[in-house]
Coordinates of C-alpha atoms in Angstrom, one line a residue:
M9 CA 63.8 127.8 77.8
K10 CA 61.0 130.1 76.4
Q11 CA 62.1 128.8 72.9
E12 CA 62.1 125.2 74.1
G13 CA 58.7 125.6 75.9
F14 CA 57.1 127.1 72.5
A15 CA 58.8 124.2 70.7
L16 CA 57.3 121.5 72.8
L17 CA 54.1 123.3 72.4
V18 CA 54.1 122.9 68.7
V19 CA 55.2 119.5 69.2
L20 CA 52.0 118.7 71.5
M21 CA 49.7 120.5 69.3
F22 CA 51.0 118.2 66.1
L23 CA 50.5 115.3 68.5
G24 CA 47.0 116.5 69.0
I25 CA 46.1 117.2 65.4
M26 CA 47.8 113.6 64.2
S27 CA 45.9 111.7 66.9
A28 CA 42.6 113.8 66.1
L29 CA 43.3 112.8 62.3
A30 CA 44.0 109.3 63.1
V31 CA 40.6 108.6 65.2
N32 CA 38.7 110.6 62.5
M33 CA 40.3 108.1 59.5
T34 CA 39.7 104.7 61.6
T35 CA 36.0 105.8 62.4
R36 CA 35.8 106.4 58.5
F37 CA 37.4 103.3 57.8
Q38 CA 35.4 101.3 60.5
T39 CA 32.1 103.1 59.0
N40 CA 33.1 102.3 55.5
L41 CA 33.9 98.5 56.3
K42 CA 30.4 98.2 58.0
R43 CA 28.9 99.9 55.1
T44 CA 30.8 97.3 52.5
E45 CA 29.8 94.6 54.7
F46 CA 26.3 95.3 54.7
Q47 CA 26.1 96.0 50.9
G48 CA 28.1 92.5 50.1
E49 CA 25.2 90.8 52.5
D50 CA 22.4 92.8 51.1
L51 CA 23.5 91.9 47.8
Q52 CA 23.8 88.1 48.7
H53 CA 20.2 88.3 49.9
Q54 CA 19.2 89.8 46.8
W55 CA 20.6 86.8 45.1
L56 CA 19.2 84.0 47.5
F57 CA 15.8 85.8 47.1
R58 CA 16.0 86.0 43.3
L59 CA 17.1 82.1 43.6
A60 CA 13.8 81.0 45.8
E61 CA 11.7 83.3 43.1
E62 CA 12.9 81.6 40.3
R63 CA 12.6 77.9 41.5
A64 CA 9.2 78.8 43.0
L65 CA 8.0 80.1 39.6
A66 CA 9.3 77.4 37.8
I67 CA 7.1 75.0 39.6
L68 CA 4.2 77.0 39.8
R69 CA 4.2 77.7 35.9
Q70 CA 4.3 74.2 35.1
S71 CA 1.5 73.6 37.4
L72 CA -0.9 76.0 36.0
E73 CA 0.2 74.4 32.8
D74 CA -0.8 71.0 33.8
S75 CA -3.8 71.8 35.7
P76 CA -5.4 74.9 34.4
K77 CA -9.0 74.5 35.8
L78 CA -7.8 73.7 39.3
T79 CA -5.2 75.5 41.8
S80 CA -5.3 73.7 45.0
R81 CA -3.1 73.6 48.1
E82 CA -2.5 69.8 47.6
Q83 CA -0.3 70.5 44.4
F84 CA 3.1 70.8 44.8
W85 CA 3.8 74.5 44.3
A86 CA 2.0 75.0 47.6
Q87 CA 4.3 72.8 49.5
P88 CA 7.2 74.2 51.5
Q89 CA 10.6 74.1 50.0
S90 CA 14.3 74.5 51.6
L91 CA 17.4 74.7 50.0
E92 CA 21.1 74.4 52.4
I93 CA 23.5 77.1 51.0
D94 CA 26.1 76.6 53.4
E95 CA 26.3 75.5 57.4
R96 CA 25.2 79.0 58.1
T97 CA 22.6 79.8 55.8
R98 CA 19.5 78.6 55.1
L99 CA 17.0 79.4 52.1
T100 CA 13.2 78.4 52.5
W101 CA 10.4 79.6 50.5
Q102 CA 6.4 78.9 50.5
L103 CA 3.7 80.1 47.9
Y104 CA 0.2 80.5 48.7
S105 CA -3.0 81.6 47.1
G106 CA -3.6 85.5 47.1
Q107 CA -7.4 84.5 46.8
D108 CA -8.1 83.6 50.0
C109 CA -9.1 87.2 51.2
Y110 CA -11.4 89.6 50.2
N111 CA -10.3 91.8 47.2
L112 CA -10.8 95.2 48.5
N113 CA -11.0 96.5 44.7
A114 CA -14.2 95.0 44.6
L115 CA -15.7 98.0 46.2
A116 CA -15.4 99.7 42.9
N117 CA -18.8 98.1 42.4
V118 CA -20.4 100.3 44.8
P119 CA -23.4 101.9 43.1
T120 CA -23.2 106.1 42.8
D121 CA -26.9 105.9 43.2
S122 CA -27.8 105.0 46.9
Q123 CA -31.0 103.9 45.9
K124 CA -29.7 101.0 43.9
E125 CA -29.1 97.4 45.5
E126 CA -25.9 97.0 46.3
P127 CA -23.6 94.0 44.4
Y128 CA -23.1 90.8 46.1
S129 CA -19.3 91.7 46.3
V130 CA -20.0 94.7 48.5
A131 CA -22.7 93.2 50.5
V132 CA -19.9 90.6 51.6
F133 CA -17.5 93.3 52.7
R134 CA -20.7 94.9 54.8
A135 CA -20.8 91.2 56.3
I136 CA -17.1 91.6 57.1
L137 CA -17.4 95.3 58.8
A138 CA -20.5 93.9 60.8
Q139 CA -18.3 91.3 62.3
A140 CA -15.8 94.0 63.4
G141 CA -18.9 95.8 65.1
V142 CA -19.6 98.9 62.2
E143 CA -23.0 98.5 61.0
G144 CA -25.7 101.0 59.8
L145 CA -24.5 104.4 59.0
N146 CA -20.8 104.0 59.6
A147 CA -20.5 101.1 57.4
D148 CA -22.4 103.0 54.9
A149 CA -19.9 105.8 55.2
L150 CA -16.6 103.6 55.4
I151 CA -17.7 101.5 52.4
D152 CA -18.6 104.8 50.0
A153 CA -15.2 106.5 51.3
I154 CA -13.3 103.4 50.0
A155 CA -15.5 103.6 46.9
D156 CA -14.5 107.4 46.4
Y157 CA -11.3 106.6 46.8
I158 CA -10.8 104.1 44.2
D159 CA -13.1 105.3 41.7
K160 CA -11.7 107.4 38.5
D161 CA -14.2 110.4 39.3
N162 CA -14.5 113.0 41.8
I163 CA -18.2 112.6 42.5
R164 CA -18.9 112.0 46.1
R165 CA -21.2 109.2 46.8
R166 CA -24.0 110.0 49.7
D167 CA -21.6 108.9 52.7
G168 CA -18.4 109.0 50.7
A169 CA -15.4 111.2 50.6
E170 CA -13.6 113.2 47.6
D171 CA -10.3 115.5 47.5
D172 CA -12.0 118.2 49.9
D173 CA -12.4 115.8 52.7
Y174 CA -9.0 115.2 52.8
S175 CA -7.4 118.9 52.4
D176 CA -6.3 118.9 55.9
K177 CA -4.8 115.2 56.1
P178 CA -1.4 114.0 55.1
M179 CA -3.1 112.4 52.2
R180 CA -4.5 115.4 50.8
F181 CA -6.2 113.7 47.7
V182 CA -7.9 110.5 47.0
A183 CA -6.1 108.3 44.4
N184 CA -8.8 107.6 41.9
Q185 CA -7.2 104.3 40.8
P186 CA -7.2 101.0 42.3
L187 CA -5.4 100.2 45.5
F188 CA -2.3 98.7 45.4
T189 CA -1.9 97.2 48.8
V190 CA -4.2 97.0 51.7
S191 CA -2.2 99.6 53.9
E192 CA -3.7 102.6 51.5
I193 CA -7.1 102.1 53.7
R194 CA -5.7 103.1 56.7
S195 CA -6.0 106.9 55.8
I196 CA -9.6 106.7 54.4
K197 CA -12.0 108.6 56.0
G198 CA -13.9 106.4 58.7
M199 CA -11.3 104.0 58.9
S200 CA -9.2 103.8 62.4
A201 CA -6.2 102.0 63.4
T202 CA -8.2 99.4 65.7
L203 CA -10.4 98.7 62.7
Y204 CA -8.1 98.4 60.6
N205 CA -6.1 95.9 62.5
K206 CA -9.5 93.6 62.8
L207 CA -10.2 93.8 59.2
L208 CA -6.6 93.2 57.9
P209 CA -6.3 89.3 58.2
W210 CA -9.4 89.1 55.6
L211 CA -8.2 91.7 53.4
C212 CA -6.2 91.7 50.2
V213 CA -6.1 93.5 46.7
Q214 CA -6.1 92.4 43.0
E215 CA -6.0 94.4 39.8
N216 CA -9.6 93.7 39.0
T217 CA -12.8 94.6 40.4
V218 CA -14.1 91.0 41.0
L219 CA -14.8 88.8 44.1
Q220 CA -13.2 85.3 43.3
I221 CA -12.1 83.7 46.7
N222 CA -10.4 80.0 46.0
V223 CA -12.6 77.4 47.8
S224 CA -9.4 75.2 48.4
F225 CA -7.7 77.6 50.7
L226 CA -10.4 77.9 53.0
T227 CA -9.2 76.9 56.6
P228 CA -11.0 76.9 59.5
N229 CA -9.0 79.8 60.5
K230 CA -11.0 81.4 57.7
A231 CA -14.1 80.6 59.2
P232 CA -15.3 84.9 59.6
L233 CA -14.4 85.1 56.1
V234 CA -16.5 82.3 55.1
A235 CA -19.4 83.5 57.2
A236 CA -19.1 86.7 55.7
L237 CA -19.3 84.9 51.8
F238 CA -22.8 83.7 53.1
L239 CA -24.1 87.0 54.5
N240 CA -23.5 86.4 58.0
K241 CA -26.6 83.9 57.7
L242 CA -24.1 81.2 58.3
S243 CA -22.4 82.0 62.0
T244 CA -18.8 81.7 62.6
D245 CA -18.7 79.0 64.5
D246 CA -21.2 77.0 61.9
A247 CA -18.7 78.2 59.1
R248 CA -15.8 76.8 61.4
K249 CA -17.9 73.1 61.7
V250 CA -18.3 73.1 58.2
L251 CA -14.6 73.9 57.2
L252 CA -13.3 71.3 59.6
N253 CA -15.1 68.4 57.7
A254 CA -13.4 69.3 54.7
P255 CA -11.2 67.1 53.1
E256 CA -7.2 67.1 54.0
F257 CA -6.2 69.5 51.5
G258 CA -9.7 71.4 51.0
W259 CA -12.4 71.1 48.7
S260 CA -11.5 71.0 44.8
A261 CA -14.9 72.8 43.8
P262 CA -17.2 75.4 44.9
E263 CA -20.2 72.8 44.4
Q264 CA -18.4 70.7 47.3
L265 CA -18.7 73.6 50.0
L266 CA -22.2 74.7 49.1
T267 CA -23.6 71.1 49.3
A268 CA -21.7 70.4 52.7
T269 CA -23.2 73.9 53.9
D270 CA -26.6 73.0 52.5
R271 CA -27.0 69.5 54.0
A272 CA -25.7 70.6 57.4
Y273 CA -27.8 74.0 57.4
P274 CA -30.8 73.6 55.1
H275 CA -32.4 76.2 56.2
L276 CA -30.0 78.6 54.4
K277 CA -30.5 77.4 50.8
D278 CA -30.9 81.1 49.6
A279 CA -27.7 82.1 51.2
V280 CA -26.1 79.2 49.9
N281 CA -27.2 80.4 46.2
V282 CA -26.0 83.8 47.0
A283 CA -22.6 82.8 47.9
K284 CA -22.0 80.7 44.7
G285 CA -21.1 84.3 43.5
G286 CA -17.6 84.8 45.3
L287 CA -16.4 81.1 45.0
T288 CA -14.0 79.5 42.7
S289 CA -11.5 76.7 42.1
Q290 CA -9.0 78.8 40.2
S291 CA -6.2 81.2 41.7
D292 CA -4.5 84.0 39.3
Y293 CA -3.1 85.8 42.2
F294 CA -0.1 84.2 44.2
V295 CA 2.0 85.0 47.7
L296 CA 5.7 83.9 47.8
I297 CA 7.1 84.1 51.3
S298 CA 11.2 83.7 51.0
R299 CA 13.1 83.5 54.2
I300 CA 16.9 83.5 54.5
S301 CA 18.1 82.0 57.9
R302 CA 21.7 82.9 58.8
D303 CA 23.0 82.0 62.3
D304 CA 20.6 83.7 64.7
K305 CA 19.0 86.1 62.1
I306 CA 16.2 85.9 60.0
F307 CA 15.9 88.0 56.6
T308 CA 12.1 87.4 54.9
R309 CA 10.5 89.1 51.3
R310 CA 7.5 88.9 50.1
S311 CA 6.7 88.6 46.6
D312 CA 3.3 89.1 44.8
L313 CA 2.5 87.3 41.7
F314 CA 0.0 87.3 38.7
Y315 CA -1.0 84.6 35.8
Q316 CA -2.4 85.8 32.9
R317 CA -4.6 82.8 31.7
K318 CA -4.7 83.9 28.3
S319 CA -1.4 84.4 27.2
R320 CA -0.2 81.8 30.2
E321 CA 2.6 84.3 31.5
L322 CA 3.5 84.7 35.0
W323 CA 5.0 87.6 36.4
V324 CA 6.1 89.3 40.2
Y325 CA 4.3 92.9 40.3
S326 CA 5.2 93.5 43.9
H327 CA 8.4 93.1 46.5
Q328 CA 8.2 93.8 50.2
R329 CA 10.6 93.2 52.8
V330 CA 9.2 91.7 56.1
F331 CA 10.1 93.2 59.3
N332 CA 9.6 91.1 62.5
D333 CA 8.8 88.2 60.9
E334 CA 8.4 84.9 63.2

């Protein structure tokens, strides 16, 4: 009886081990299967995003060659495009100008000597800050801190911040190079989450340090930015009124916006003359938003593009997956 009981115990232990192995193998198989499905889906998404990118670039390149002096939102490249992949999958994409916003790298022009007059491009950012409720010494400190972050030296401006000021922060060091994404300024001295969210709709980054905003893409929702271009001498409400009277696809030249503003508000002639320096009718930076709609899910990617006019080359320099996209 003892031998039979021992044999039964061995059998039960063996069955238990086999059951555990079977469960483990099943779990691993299911995990590997899900991983394979995910990788396959991700590869398909990459292929579709690349397809959208290739088609968008081809249209944009042709438009830039056909109309080298004007980049406007009535042109074909700026219209939404779509492609049915199958019954469950739809690919859509749209290009936007990347020059309907304030280029943060223009703050590299902040003088190191606080006694010097600040350039127009810096004054525009100061006007944007004022709209967000940041003025006086607080504005000085933030402007100087951003300038110190992106310049090449370690010389602190009067109200700025260099490496020593970040030694106890996660960032620890300033970049000493141009900003690559707007999100970098979240870690800069003087920036808060609340202020960042207020400023975000009006900000962008470009490789250069100039402020050139394409007048064709200034729609009524850009009224605060337009007011800042006039150094807040033109109120946001008045800027919105001017923009509401623009042609359907926006102005094709800066002079048209300036003339419209001058006629509506002749007492702002000085501000109108100053605003000339921040406007253009061309775009060299673009943003492509591509979306894959599959069943009840949406996958979105942002591509940042740059057009080199001298060589007529157009290339993508950044990809970002966009989450929580509506």
